[in-house]
Every structure is written in C-alpha cells, then in structure tokens.
mmCIF file of C-alpha atoms in Angstrom:
data_model
loop_
_atom_site.group_PDB
_atom_site.id
_atom_site.type_symbol
_atom_site.label_atom_id
_atom_site.label_comp_id
_atom_site.label_asym_id
_atom_site.label_seq_id
_atom_site.Cartn_x
_atom_site.Cartn_y
_atom_site.Cartn_z
ATOM 1 C CA UNK A 1 -22.219 -10.594 5.290
ATOM 2 C CA UNK A 2 -21.912 -14.115 3.750
ATOM 3 C CA UNK A 3 -24.303 -16.158 1.573
ATOM 4 C CA UNK A 4 -24.436 -19.576 0.005
ATOM 5 C CA UNK A 5 -27.066 -20.750 -2.402
ATOM 6 C CA UNK A 6 -27.327 -23.742 -4.402
ATOM 7 C CA UNK A 7 -29.521 -24.561 -7.593
ATOM 8 C CA UNK A 8 -29.928 -27.431 -10.022
ATOM 9 C CA UNK A 9 -29.468 -26.701 -13.668
ATOM 10 C CA UNK A 10 -30.686 -28.911 -16.326
ATOM 11 C CA UNK A 11 -27.636 -28.417 -18.628
ATOM 12 C CA UNK A 12 -24.360 -30.234 -18.943
ATOM 13 C CA UNK A 13 -21.650 -28.874 -16.691
ATOM 14 C CA UNK A 14 -19.455 -27.755 -19.819
ATOM 15 C CA UNK A 15 -22.311 -25.537 -20.932
ATOM 16 C CA UNK A 16 -22.833 -23.905 -17.745
ATOM 17 C CA UNK A 17 -19.123 -23.368 -17.361
ATOM 18 C CA UNK A 18 -18.768 -21.376 -20.334
ATOM 19 C CA UNK A 19 -20.735 -18.503 -18.606
ATOM 20 C CA UNK A 20 -17.943 -18.368 -16.065
ATOM 21 C CA UNK A 21 -14.891 -18.008 -18.820
ATOM 22 C CA UNK A 22 -13.494 -14.544 -19.090
ATOM 23 C CA UNK A 23 -14.329 -14.192 -22.719
ATOM 24 C CA UNK A 24 -18.037 -14.629 -21.587
ATOM 25 C CA UNK A 25 -17.989 -12.234 -18.747
ATOM 26 C CA UNK A 26 -20.358 -9.650 -20.384
ATOM 27 C CA UNK A 27 -23.042 -12.511 -20.669
ATOM 28 C CA UNK A 28 -23.395 -12.939 -16.861
ATOM 29 C CA UNK A 29 -22.797 -9.201 -16.050
ATOM 30 C CA UNK A 30 -25.001 -7.255 -18.299
ATOM 31 C CA UNK A 31 -23.725 -3.728 -16.636
ATOM 32 C CA UNK A 32 -20.214 -4.632 -17.398
ATOM 33 C CA UNK A 33 -18.468 -2.116 -19.897
ATOM 34 C CA UNK A 34 -15.168 -3.696 -19.807
ATOM 35 C CA UNK A 35 -13.270 -6.778 -18.769
ATOM 36 C CA UNK A 36 -9.499 -6.376 -19.618
ATOM 37 C CA UNK A 37 -6.678 -8.610 -18.739
ATOM 38 C CA UNK A 38 -3.880 -6.870 -16.880
ATOM 39 C CA UNK A 39 -1.962 -9.564 -15.433
ATOM 40 C CA UNK A 40 -1.330 -13.398 -16.262
ATOM 41 C CA UNK A 41 -3.605 -15.338 -18.542
ATOM 42 C CA UNK A 42 -7.285 -15.647 -18.889
ATOM 43 C CA UNK A 43 -9.221 -18.422 -17.132
ATOM 44 C CA UNK A 44 -6.369 -19.202 -14.739
ATOM 45 C CA UNK A 45 -5.713 -18.984 -10.963
ATOM 46 C CA UNK A 46 -3.781 -15.599 -10.509
ATOM 47 C CA UNK A 47 -5.302 -13.709 -13.512
ATOM 48 C CA UNK A 48 -6.295 -10.049 -12.863
ATOM 49 C CA UNK A 49 -8.806 -8.210 -14.933
ATOM 50 C CA UNK A 50 -9.711 -4.529 -14.886
ATOM 51 C CA UNK A 51 -13.511 -4.367 -14.962
ATOM 52 C CA UNK A 52 -15.528 -1.306 -15.743
ATOM 53 C CA UNK A 53 -19.123 -0.722 -14.630
ATOM 54 C CA UNK A 54 -21.474 2.394 -15.150
ATOM 55 C CA UNK A 55 -22.853 3.244 -11.701
ATOM 56 C CA UNK A 56 -25.409 5.928 -12.421
ATOM 57 C CA UNK A 57 -23.630 8.198 -14.458
ATOM 58 C CA UNK A 58 -20.053 7.406 -13.305
ATOM 59 C CA UNK A 59 -17.636 4.536 -14.774
ATOM 60 C CA UNK A 60 -16.302 2.677 -11.847
ATOM 61 C CA UNK A 61 -13.285 0.220 -12.432
ATOM 62 C CA UNK A 62 -12.280 -2.622 -10.033
ATOM 63 C CA UNK A 63 -9.310 -5.034 -10.288
ATOM 64 C CA UNK A 64 -10.707 -8.483 -9.962
ATOM 65 C CA UNK A 65 -8.313 -11.306 -9.100
ATOM 66 C CA UNK A 66 -9.006 -14.924 -9.817
ATOM 67 C CA UNK A 67 -7.961 -16.644 -6.582
ATOM 68 C CA UNK A 68 -8.880 -20.084 -7.817
ATOM 69 C CA UNK A 69 -9.602 -21.558 -11.211
ATOM 70 C CA UNK A 70 -10.339 -25.263 -11.289
ATOM 71 C CA UNK A 71 -11.425 -27.041 -14.332
ATOM 72 C CA UNK A 72 -12.015 -30.694 -14.037
ATOM 73 C CA UNK A 73 -14.624 -32.815 -15.946
ATOM 74 C CA UNK A 74 -16.762 -33.373 -12.891
ATOM 75 C CA UNK A 75 -16.219 -30.065 -10.818
ATOM 76 C CA UNK A 76 -15.508 -26.591 -11.730
ATOM 77 C CA UNK A 77 -14.731 -23.734 -9.284
ATOM 78 C CA UNK A 78 -13.884 -19.873 -9.837
ATOM 79 C CA UNK A 79 -13.089 -17.572 -6.967
ATOM 80 C CA UNK A 80 -12.746 -14.139 -7.713
ATOM 81 C CA UNK A 81 -12.009 -11.298 -5.264
ATOM 82 C CA UNK A 82 -11.966 -7.602 -5.440
ATOM 83 C CA UNK A 83 -12.130 -4.296 -3.390
ATOM 84 C CA UNK A 84 -15.007 -1.847 -4.157
ATOM 85 C CA UNK A 85 -14.229 1.797 -3.800
ATOM 86 C CA UNK A 86 -11.934 1.229 -0.968
ATOM 87 C CA UNK A 87 -14.772 0.346 1.359
ATOM 88 C CA UNK A 88 -15.518 -3.305 0.675
ATOM 89 C CA UNK A 89 -13.541 -6.633 -0.015
ATOM 90 C CA UNK A 90 -15.861 -8.812 -2.048
ATOM 91 C CA UNK A 91 -15.482 -12.581 -2.705
ATOM 92 C CA UNK A 92 -17.414 -14.698 -5.034
ATOM 93 C CA UNK A 93 -17.137 -18.395 -5.309
ATOM 94 C CA UNK A 94 -18.893 -20.243 -8.229
ATOM 95 C CA UNK A 95 -18.827 -24.102 -8.005
ATOM 96 C CA UNK A 96 -20.171 -26.388 -10.540
ATOM 97 C CA UNK A 97 -20.604 -30.084 -9.834
ATOM 98 C CA UNK A 98 -21.694 -32.489 -12.482
ATOM 99 C CA UNK A 99 -24.777 -34.429 -11.217
ATOM 100 C CA UNK A 100 -25.491 -36.332 -14.492
ATOM 101 C CA UNK A 101 -25.005 -35.752 -18.458
ATOM 102 C CA UNK A 102 -27.644 -32.843 -18.416
ATOM 103 C CA UNK A 103 -27.675 -31.931 -14.706
ATOM 104 C CA UNK A 104 -25.224 -29.578 -12.902
ATOM 105 C CA UNK A 105 -25.448 -28.486 -9.358
ATOM 106 C CA UNK A 106 -24.455 -24.804 -9.207
ATOM 107 C CA UNK A 107 -23.389 -23.223 -5.952
ATOM 108 C CA UNK A 108 -22.871 -19.557 -5.600
ATOM 109 C CA UNK A 109 -21.180 -18.407 -2.118
ATOM 110 C CA UNK A 110 -19.634 -15.181 -1.321
ATOM 111 C CA UNK A 111 -18.542 -12.495 1.263
ATOM 112 C CA UNK A 112 -18.709 -8.866 1.563
ATOM 113 C CA UNK A 113 -16.536 -7.306 4.207
ATOM 114 C CA UNK A 114 -16.488 -3.637 5.239
ATOM 115 C CA UNK A 115 -12.856 -2.548 5.094
ATOM 116 C CA UNK A 116 -13.527 0.859 6.728
ATOM 117 C CA UNK A 117 -16.092 2.195 9.353
ATOM 118 C CA UNK A 118 -18.172 3.783 6.610
ATOM 119 C CA UNK A 119 -17.909 0.279 4.612
ATOM 120 C CA UNK A 120 -18.841 -1.496 7.747
ATOM 121 C CA UNK A 121 -21.817 0.798 8.538
ATOM 122 C CA UNK A 122 -23.172 0.525 4.852
ATOM 123 C CA UNK A 123 -23.325 -3.100 5.200
ATOM 124 C CA UNK A 124 -25.169 -3.082 8.355
ATOM 125 C CA UNK A 125 -27.556 -0.493 7.119
ATOM 126 C CA UNK A 126 -28.249 -2.392 3.792
ATOM 127 C CA UNK A 127 -31.309 -4.467 3.089
ATOM 128 C CA UNK A 128 -30.770 -8.049 3.874
ATOM 129 C CA UNK A 129 -33.779 -8.776 1.604
ATOM 130 C CA UNK A 130 -32.447 -6.704 -1.182
ATOM 131 C CA UNK A 131 -29.120 -8.457 -0.995
ATOM 132 C CA UNK A 132 -30.909 -11.926 -1.049
ATOM 133 C CA UNK A 133 -32.910 -10.732 -4.159
ATOM 134 C CA UNK A 134 -29.533 -9.800 -5.836
ATOM 135 C CA UNK A 135 -28.128 -13.353 -5.171
ATOM 136 C CA UNK A 136 -31.256 -15.132 -6.434
ATOM 137 C CA UNK A 137 -31.454 -12.905 -9.561
ATOM 138 C CA UNK A 138 -27.924 -13.615 -10.498
ATOM 139 C CA UNK A 139 -28.446 -17.406 -10.070
ATOM 140 C CA UNK A 140 -31.572 -17.198 -12.249
ATOM 141 C CA UNK A 141 -29.524 -15.285 -14.804
ATOM 142 C CA UNK A 142 -26.903 -18.090 -14.711
ATOM 143 C CA UNK A 143 -29.770 -20.796 -15.234
ATOM 144 C CA UNK A 144 -31.406 -18.861 -18.184
ATOM 145 C CA UNK A 145 -28.173 -18.083 -20.047
ATOM 146 C CA UNK A 146 -27.167 -21.646 -19.566
ATOM 147 C CA UNK A 147 -30.438 -22.930 -21.048
ATOM 148 C CA UNK A 148 -30.010 -20.479 -24.009
ATOM 149 C CA UNK A 149 -26.456 -21.962 -24.635
ATOM 150 C CA UNK A 150 -27.896 -25.551 -24.345
ATOM 151 C CA UNK A 151 -30.415 -24.696 -27.052
ATOM 152 C CA UNK A 152 -27.467 -23.700 -29.381
ATOM 153 C CA UNK A 153 -25.880 -27.188 -29.388
#
C-alpha cells in the first residue's frame, strides 16, 4: 500500500518544519505517550527513538528510525521507518518545499508493507477509504498546528 498527497500551507517553511522535529513529536501525534532517543542524536539521519502509543488498553512500543533528515532553507525532508508488531513495515516521508515567504508545499508519502502472511492479509482486508481518511486527517492536523505556531510569532 502506497500513498502520496500534497497540500499548500500558508505558513513559512521554518514554522511548519518545527512540527517534524523530535522535541515536538507529541504535537503531531496526540496518541504518542513517549518519544525517547535510544541511538545517535535527535533530528539527524540514523537517529532511533522508542515511541510508545496506547492502543486500546495496551501500550505498544516501536523503534522508529530516521532514515533521512535534510534541513536546507528551501527544502526539508524527514523519512522515518518502523516495524509494527512484526506484521508491517511502515515508511513515512514528509517533504516541505518553500514556495514563498509564507507558503510551504507539504508532501506526505508513505508505504505499508505486510511482513507476514497475516500482515499482508490485514492490509488487503483493510478499508482503503479509511486509510485515505487517516492520511487526510494527518495532513489537516499539520496545517492546523502550523497555523497555531504561526500565530505565536
């Protein structure tokens, strides 16, 4: 399963980028309980974090690796990868392109791959509409949170 969506955000690239820094992980991921550095340094390629989420009444922890962290004045990219419950490999790529002083193109692309027969079956059985809604909800959260940061200039 793959997706790629784009959205223009009426905020400076630096404001939007703040949301993708490790110290602000809980802003973008409200269900995130913990985001703890376990290897290398925050906000760099090769960083690994233990992320914990409540799923129902159970705490799930994943090791999330930053595969790419690029921070230039006009373009910013963060690619993260993790395995979920031994069933799926998940990749997220967040790209920000400066389109003007107060205009940023946000591109969100990702893949989910089943690692086992069960994982593959679960992806096939899942609702494509629901997955699309999840992607759009996340993008709208980025836009809303970036606007809030923009008001706090």
